[in-house]
């Protein structure tokens, strides 16, 4: 047999696809299928994680094509963002050159993978052609009131000199720089995503092809909370506030607004707590150094919810007292506490230590009263020691709420509050409007002009795109657009006066929130060709990392709704099916001095089960570390290019899919890819040795049955996103075909024809070569997916339960369609049946065999 040489065959097959323009999207009016993998950031190299992601998408695309769908499978680049500017700052390379060079490199690397991508639709988000369309719809949303400006407290990264979105602050530090984030006030652009909060929650229930985990994460992120807003009248203030100058309005006496989800527990309130940066806290801090110190200390600890949850509960009594809304005679102290967030609800709470753990911890620390008001059903009271009671029950110690259930009491409390004007029912959200301003160069310019006379003026449509200037400098921190000598100086489009161009650019998440729609017609004059978008959207299968479970996927769902409401397309949900794939991980190796060592410089040995590692270049013994995500910092990266070079594309494709379920991490091992490579050779040997003229034999029927079983199993594996089990089945089938080497030409042709088509999504180059070897003239790419006869594919054996007097007592395994007499004999001889009869002193009165289903025995 001839050896299969991927090095010559793979480029030849790729050239054949290219010559035939085989991957240009065909729109023939058949059912459509849109497969999309999250487009890459052009960092410079395709890594193994990318490769796995795109190969998965390619398996889906090729399979759907074989199933007769019109398939859309495009690729592009999420090309704006900080790393390009960092390269500019560190190495003096222009962000544009850096980005497009990286794209060129990565495109070549991707093409090596033999992916069935329609490259004719490619674009990068940094193409003026693309971001100009983005500016156009941004202005449309502006006219529709979904874009606005406001002063916001922003997260300021003092190293990157930019504002960060909340999501980009991790444990109080900038996600890229790692610097401690500061709070600053700045005028910012916002997108009104909160208008869609309810709809974004409602829509989740329609996404039945999304992982539950991702849907839950989105729901929690939006964080809808139902409760009440309360107003607490101020009864007493410290002397320094009480003595405010006569006649001057004092906001320090305004009622204090509080948000609660538990108005039923109002009679258990024992204090009010304000966030450290609540307006009233800050006012009092101006007069009281101890309060000022407290506020300062709070600002220095982490600001994330997790940090606050962990920190010890701390507070300070502000010397203010408020009246209870249900009992004006009763007053409560007002504290400031570190566990109250200024950005949630109204930045103030009432504390009910009996029924909230944080409040209880706080009350115990500062000796504040604990007044239980909810008792579990069937009890008279409830003892609170160190644990708050947060369960359901009946209200007590609560005047007119006594005896009501928690839910009834919530409704009644709200009714009373509304009647007296001290509160109202309210729904609030954790989700904030999306701050999209970035003070950076390498992003989409926000297309407005600031005029002293006219205010904010849109850049007229015929002046779009607002293109980034090329001549910018990165020698000093800050926004290069802002210090560019001429770019921002323009005439007002409305009055002609000297005016200033907006120098903020858009968060790159805006770029990725609609690219899937642009792919449906990437050269359309309008941002979205509605007809094309409605033909192809929603994306039927979206594939990407679970790290995008919230932000990217939520923003894309929001923008799709907003553009849909603006009449630009007519779908609401951009991604009907979502799959989140696992990572590619690899063992790590470390020298005793702590330095990481690349796998290529490591010799591994295994001595009686004890593994050890030695550095090849120095001979030193190494420490075998954890299995971690491939990353440059750990030096445990294996580049796809190395594998393609040594084992071929198909073996690499097969390996990244074969070892683990797609949603789980796959560990890279040299042995894994070698196994895949041997499989490729085995498959080829079957085709190469195929003799169409071999005469029929008694192996034929069995081989045909195995073929139909394989078609069934592989089809189910591919459709169910269980690529690893589909591949395992293919391995087994190849062994079966080998074992039936005495089968006749016709039976073997049927088996091999199916095999070539079944492997095509995974190892497409090999499949084409095999297909041709069978004498087929077209491409396997365009061949129909094989179908199976359910009767032939059915399992040969069936398990029949045995019931004695209606109770299951055992089971037997019989060939499908076995003679009922044989089934009866087998059942009666069954040891479990024998044992039962003996133990109960019974004998069989009657036997009923339901063929291939069950055996019923009547004993007595
Ligand atoms: C009184 C109360 C009594 C509460 C009780 C709970 C239990 P979710 O479900 O997350 O919306 N809260 C309100 N605003 C807050 C803020 N800015 N920072 C920290 N906590 C805040 O939680 C709402 C509950 O969290 C509210 O209900 C409030 O405490 C607290 F037995 O009010 B509750
Ligand atoms: Zn003007």
CSV table of N, CA, C and O in Angstrom, one decimal, residues 142-208:
chain,number,residue,atom,x,y,z
A,142,UNK,N,-28.9,57.2,18.6
A,142,UNK,CA,-28.8,58.5,19.2
A,142,UNK,C,-30.1,59.3,19.0
A,142,UNK,O,-30.8,59.8,19.9
A,143,UNK,N,-30.6,59.3,17.8
A,143,UNK,CA,-31.9,60.0,17.4
A,143,UNK,C,-33.0,59.3,18.2
A,143,UNK,O,-34.0,59.9,18.5
A,144,UNK,N,-32.9,58.0,18.4
A,144,UNK,CA,-34.0,57.3,19.1
A,144,UNK,C,-33.8,57.3,20.6
A,144,UNK,O,-34.6,56.6,21.3
A,145,UNK,N,-32.9,58.1,21.1
A,145,UNK,CA,-32.8,58.3,22.5
A,145,UNK,C,-32.1,57.1,23.3
A,145,UNK,O,-32.2,57.1,24.5
A,146,UNK,N,-31.5,56.3,22.5
A,146,UNK,CA,-30.8,55.1,23.2
A,146,UNK,C,-29.4,55.4,23.5
A,146,UNK,O,-28.7,54.6,24.1
A,147,UNK,N,-28.9,56.6,23.0
A,147,UNK,CA,-27.5,57.0,23.3
A,147,UNK,C,-27.6,58.4,24.0
A,147,UNK,O,-28.4,59.2,23.6
A,148,UNK,N,-26.9,58.5,25.1
A,148,UNK,CA,-26.9,59.8,25.8
A,148,UNK,C,-25.6,60.0,26.5
A,148,UNK,O,-24.8,59.1,26.6
A,149,UNK,N,-25.5,61.2,27.0
A,149,UNK,CA,-24.3,61.6,27.7
A,149,UNK,C,-24.6,62.0,29.2
A,149,UNK,O,-25.6,62.6,29.4
A,150,UNK,N,-23.8,61.6,30.1
A,150,UNK,CA,-24.0,62.0,31.4
A,150,UNK,C,-22.6,62.0,32.2
A,150,UNK,O,-21.7,61.3,31.7
A,151,UNK,N,-22.6,62.8,33.2
A,151,UNK,CA,-21.5,62.7,34.1
A,151,UNK,C,-21.5,61.4,34.8
A,151,UNK,O,-22.5,61.1,35.4
A,152,UNK,N,-20.4,60.7,34.8
A,152,UNK,CA,-20.5,59.4,35.5
A,152,UNK,C,-19.2,59.3,36.3
A,152,UNK,O,-18.2,59.8,36.0
A,153,UNK,N,-19.4,58.6,37.4
A,153,UNK,CA,-18.2,58.2,38.2
A,153,UNK,C,-17.6,57.0,37.4
A,153,UNK,O,-18.3,56.1,37.2
A,154,UNK,N,-16.4,57.1,37.0
A,154,UNK,CA,-15.9,56.1,36.1
A,154,UNK,C,-14.7,55.4,36.8
A,154,UNK,O,-14.1,56.0,37.8
A,155,UNK,N,-14.4,54.2,36.4
A,155,UNK,CA,-13.2,53.5,36.9
A,155,UNK,C,-12.0,54.0,36.0
A,155,UNK,O,-12.0,53.9,34.8
A,156,UNK,N,-11.1,54.6,36.7
A,156,UNK,CA,-9.9,55.2,36.0
A,156,UNK,C,-8.7,54.3,36.2
A,156,UNK,O,-8.3,54.1,37.4
A,157,UNK,N,-8.1,53.8,35.1
A,157,UNK,CA,-6.9,53.0,35.2
A,157,UNK,C,-5.7,54.0,35.1
A,157,UNK,O,-5.5,54.5,34.0
A,158,UNK,N,-5.0,54.2,36.2
A,158,UNK,CA,-3.9,55.2,36.1
A,158,UNK,C,-2.7,54.8,35.3
A,158,UNK,O,-1.9,55.6,35.0
A,159,UNK,N,-2.6,53.5,34.9
A,159,UNK,CA,-1.5,53.1,34.1
A,159,UNK,C,-1.9,53.2,32.6
A,159,UNK,O,-1.1,53.8,31.8
A,160,UNK,N,-3.0,52.6,32.3
A,160,UNK,CA,-3.4,52.7,30.9
A,160,UNK,C,-4.0,54.0,30.5
A,160,UNK,O,-4.4,54.3,29.4
A,161,UNK,N,-4.2,54.9,31.5
A,161,UNK,CA,-4.8,56.2,31.3
A,161,UNK,C,-6.1,56.1,30.6
A,161,UNK,O,-6.4,56.8,29.6
A,162,UNK,N,-7.0,55.3,31.1
A,162,UNK,CA,-8.3,55.2,30.4
A,162,UNK,C,-9.4,54.8,31.4
A,162,UNK,O,-9.1,54.3,32.5
A,163,UNK,N,-10.6,55.1,30.9
A,163,UNK,CA,-11.7,54.6,31.7
A,163,UNK,C,-11.9,53.2,31.4
A,163,UNK,O,-11.8,52.7,30.3
A,164,UNK,N,-12.3,52.4,32.5
A,164,UNK,CA,-12.6,51.0,32.3
A,164,UNK,C,-14.1,50.8,32.6
A,164,UNK,O,-14.6,51.4,33.5
A,165,UNK,N,-14.7,49.8,31.8
A,165,UNK,CA,-16.0,49.4,32.2
A,165,UNK,C,-15.9,48.6,33.5
A,165,UNK,O,-14.9,48.1,33.8
A,166,UNK,N,-17.0,48.5,34.2
A,166,UNK,CA,-17.0,47.8,35.5
A,166,UNK,C,-16.5,46.4,35.3
A,166,UNK,O,-15.8,45.9,36.1
A,167,UNK,N,-16.8,45.8,34.2
A,167,UNK,CA,-16.4,44.4,33.9
A,167,UNK,C,-14.9,44.3,33.7
A,167,UNK,O,-14.4,43.2,33.7
A,168,UNK,N,-14.3,45.4,33.4
A,168,UNK,CA,-12.9,45.4,33.1
A,168,UNK,C,-12.1,45.6,34.4
A,168,UNK,O,-10.8,45.6,34.4
A,169,UNK,N,-12.8,45.8,35.5
A,169,UNK,CA,-12.1,45.9,36.8
A,169,UNK,C,-12.3,44.6,37.5
A,169,UNK,O,-13.4,44.1,37.8
A,170,UNK,N,-11.1,44.0,37.8
A,170,UNK,CA,-11.2,42.6,38.4
A,170,UNK,C,-10.5,42.8,39.8
A,170,UNK,O,-9.3,43.2,39.9
A,171,UNK,N,-11.2,42.5,40.8
A,171,UNK,CA,-10.7,42.7,42.2
A,171,UNK,C,-10.1,44.1,42.4
A,171,UNK,O,-9.0,44.2,43.0
A,172,UNK,N,-10.8,45.1,41.9
A,172,UNK,CA,-10.3,46.5,42.1
A,172,UNK,C,-9.2,46.9,41.2
A,172,UNK,O,-8.6,48.0,41.4
A,173,UNK,N,-8.8,46.0,40.3
A,173,UNK,CA,-7.6,46.4,39.5
A,173,UNK,C,-8.0,46.3,38.0
A,173,UNK,O,-8.9,45.6,37.6
A,174,UNK,N,-7.2,47.1,37.2
A,174,UNK,CA,-7.5,47.1,35.7
A,174,UNK,C,-7.2,45.8,35.2
A,174,UNK,O,-6.2,45.1,35.5
A,175,UNK,N,-8.0,45.3,34.2
A,175,UNK,CA,-7.9,43.9,33.7
A,175,UNK,C,-6.6,43.7,32.9
A,175,UNK,O,-6.2,42.6,32.8
A,176,UNK,N,-6.1,44.8,32.3
A,176,UNK,CA,-4.9,44.6,31.5
A,176,UNK,C,-3.7,45.0,32.3
A,176,UNK,O,-2.6,44.4,32.3
A,177,UNK,N,-3.7,46.2,32.9
A,177,UNK,CA,-2.6,46.8,33.6
A,177,UNK,C,-2.3,46.2,35.0
A,177,UNK,O,-1.2,46.2,35.5
A,178,UNK,N,-3.4,45.7,35.6
A,178,UNK,CA,-3.3,45.2,37.0
A,178,UNK,C,-3.2,46.4,38.0
A,178,UNK,O,-2.9,46.1,39.2
A,179,UNK,N,-3.3,47.6,37.5
A,179,UNK,CA,-3.1,48.7,38.5
A,179,UNK,C,-4.4,48.9,39.3
A,179,UNK,O,-5.5,48.6,38.8
A,180,UNK,N,-4.3,49.4,40.5
A,180,UNK,CA,-5.4,49.8,41.4
A,180,UNK,C,-6.2,50.8,40.7
A,180,UNK,O,-5.7,51.9,40.3
A,181,UNK,N,-7.5,50.6,40.6
A,181,UNK,CA,-8.4,51.5,39.8
A,181,UNK,C,-8.9,52.6,40.7
A,181,UNK,O,-9.2,52.4,41.9
A,182,UNK,N,-8.9,53.8,40.2
A,182,UNK,CA,-9.4,55.0,41.0
A,182,UNK,C,-10.8,55.4,40.4
A,182,UNK,O,-11.1,55.1,39.3
A,183,UNK,N,-11.5,56.1,41.3
A,183,UNK,CA,-12.8,56.7,40.8
A,183,UNK,C,-12.6,58.1,40.3
A,183,UNK,O,-12.0,58.9,41.0
A,184,UNK,N,-13.2,58.4,39.1
A,184,UNK,CA,-13.1,59.8,38.7
A,184,UNK,C,-14.4,60.1,38.1
A,184,UNK,O,-15.2,59.3,37.6
A,185,UNK,N,-14.7,61.4,38.0
A,185,UNK,CA,-15.9,61.9,37.4
A,185,UNK,C,-15.6,62.4,36.0
A,185,UNK,O,-14.6,63.1,35.8
A,186,UNK,N,-16.4,61.9,35.0
A,186,UNK,CA,-16.1,62.3,33.6
A,186,UNK,C,-17.4,62.3,32.8
A,186,UNK,O,-18.3,61.5,33.1
A,187,UNK,N,-17.5,63.1,31.8
A,187,UNK,CA,-18.6,63.1,31.0
A,187,UNK,C,-18.5,62.0,30.0
A,187,UNK,O,-17.5,61.9,29.3
A,188,UNK,N,-19.5,61.1,29.9
A,188,UNK,CA,-19.3,59.9,29.2
A,188,UNK,C,-20.5,59.6,28.3
A,188,UNK,O,-21.6,60.1,28.6
A,189,UNK,N,-20.3,58.8,27.3
A,189,UNK,CA,-21.4,58.4,26.4
A,189,UNK,C,-21.9,57.0,26.9
A,189,UNK,O,-21.1,56.1,27.3
A,190,UNK,N,-23.3,56.9,26.9
A,190,UNK,CA,-23.9,55.7,27.4
A,190,UNK,C,-24.9,55.1,26.4
A,190,UNK,O,-25.5,55.9,25.7
A,191,UNK,N,-25.0,53.8,26.4
A,191,UNK,CA,-26.1,53.2,25.7
A,191,UNK,C,-27.1,52.7,26.7
A,191,UNK,O,-26.8,52.1,27.7
A,192,UNK,N,-28.4,52.9,26.3
A,192,UNK,CA,-29.5,52.7,27.3
A,192,UNK,C,-29.9,51.2,27.3
A,192,UNK,O,-31.0,50.9,27.0
A,193,UNK,N,-29.0,50.4,27.7
A,193,UNK,CA,-29.3,48.9,27.7
A,193,UNK,C,-30.4,48.6,28.8
A,193,UNK,O,-31.1,47.7,28.6
A,194,UNK,N,-30.4,49.5,29.8
A,194,UNK,CA,-31.4,49.2,30.9
A,194,UNK,C,-32.9,49.3,30.3
A,194,UNK,O,-33.8,48.7,30.9
A,195,UNK,N,-33.1,50.0,29.2
A,195,UNK,CA,-34.4,50.0,28.6
A,195,UNK,C,-34.9,48.6,28.2
A,195,UNK,O,-36.0,48.3,28.1
A,196,UNK,N,-33.9,47.8,28.0
A,196,UNK,CA,-34.2,46.4,27.5
A,196,UNK,C,-34.0,45.4,28.5
A,196,UNK,O,-34.1,44.2,28.2
A,197,UNK,N,-33.9,45.8,29.8
A,197,UNK,CA,-33.6,44.8,30.8
A,197,UNK,C,-34.6,43.7,30.9
A,197,UNK,O,-34.3,42.5,30.9
A,198,UNK,N,-35.9,44.1,31.0
A,198,UNK,CA,-36.9,43.1,31.1
A,198,UNK,C,-36.9,42.2,29.8
A,198,UNK,O,-37.0,41.0,29.9
A,199,UNK,N,-36.9,42.8,28.7
A,199,UNK,CA,-36.9,42.0,27.4
A,199,UNK,C,-35.7,41.1,27.3
A,199,UNK,O,-35.9,40.0,26.8
A,200,UNK,N,-34.6,41.5,27.8
A,200,UNK,CA,-33.4,40.7,27.7
A,200,UNK,C,-33.6,39.5,28.7
A,200,UNK,O,-33.1,38.4,28.4
A,201,UNK,N,-34.3,39.6,29.8
A,201,UNK,CA,-34.6,38.5,30.7
A,201,UNK,C,-35.6,37.6,30.0
A,201,UNK,O,-35.4,36.4,29.9
A,202,UNK,N,-36.7,38.2,29.6
A,202,UNK,CA,-37.8,37.4,28.9
A,202,UNK,C,-37.3,36.6,27.8
A,202,UNK,O,-37.6,35.4,27.7
A,203,UNK,N,-36.4,37.2,27.0
A,203,UNK,CA,-35.9,36.5,25.8
A,203,UNK,C,-35.1,35.2,26.1
A,203,UNK,O,-35.0,34.3,25.4
A,204,UNK,N,-34.5,35.2,27.3
A,204,UNK,CA,-33.7,34.0,27.7
A,204,UNK,C,-34.5,32.7,27.6
A,204,UNK,O,-33.9,31.7,27.3
A,205,UNK,N,-35.7,32.8,28.0
A,205,UNK,CA,-36.5,31.6,28.0
A,205,UNK,C,-36.8,31.0,26.6
A,205,UNK,O,-37.1,29.8,26.5
A,206,UNK,N,-36.5,31.8,25.6
A,206,UNK,CA,-36.7,31.3,24.2
A,206,UNK,C,-35.4,30.6,23.7
A,206,UNK,O,-35.4,30.0,22.7
A,207,UNK,N,-34.3,30.8,24.4
A,207,UNK,CA,-33.0,30.3,23.9
A,207,UNK,C,-32.8,28.9,24.4
A,207,UNK,O,-31.9,28.7,25.2
A,208,UNK,N,-33.6,28.0,23.9
A,208,UNK,CA,-33.5,26.6,24.4
A,208,UNK,C,-32.2,25.9,23.9
A,208,UNK,O,-32.0,24.8,24.3
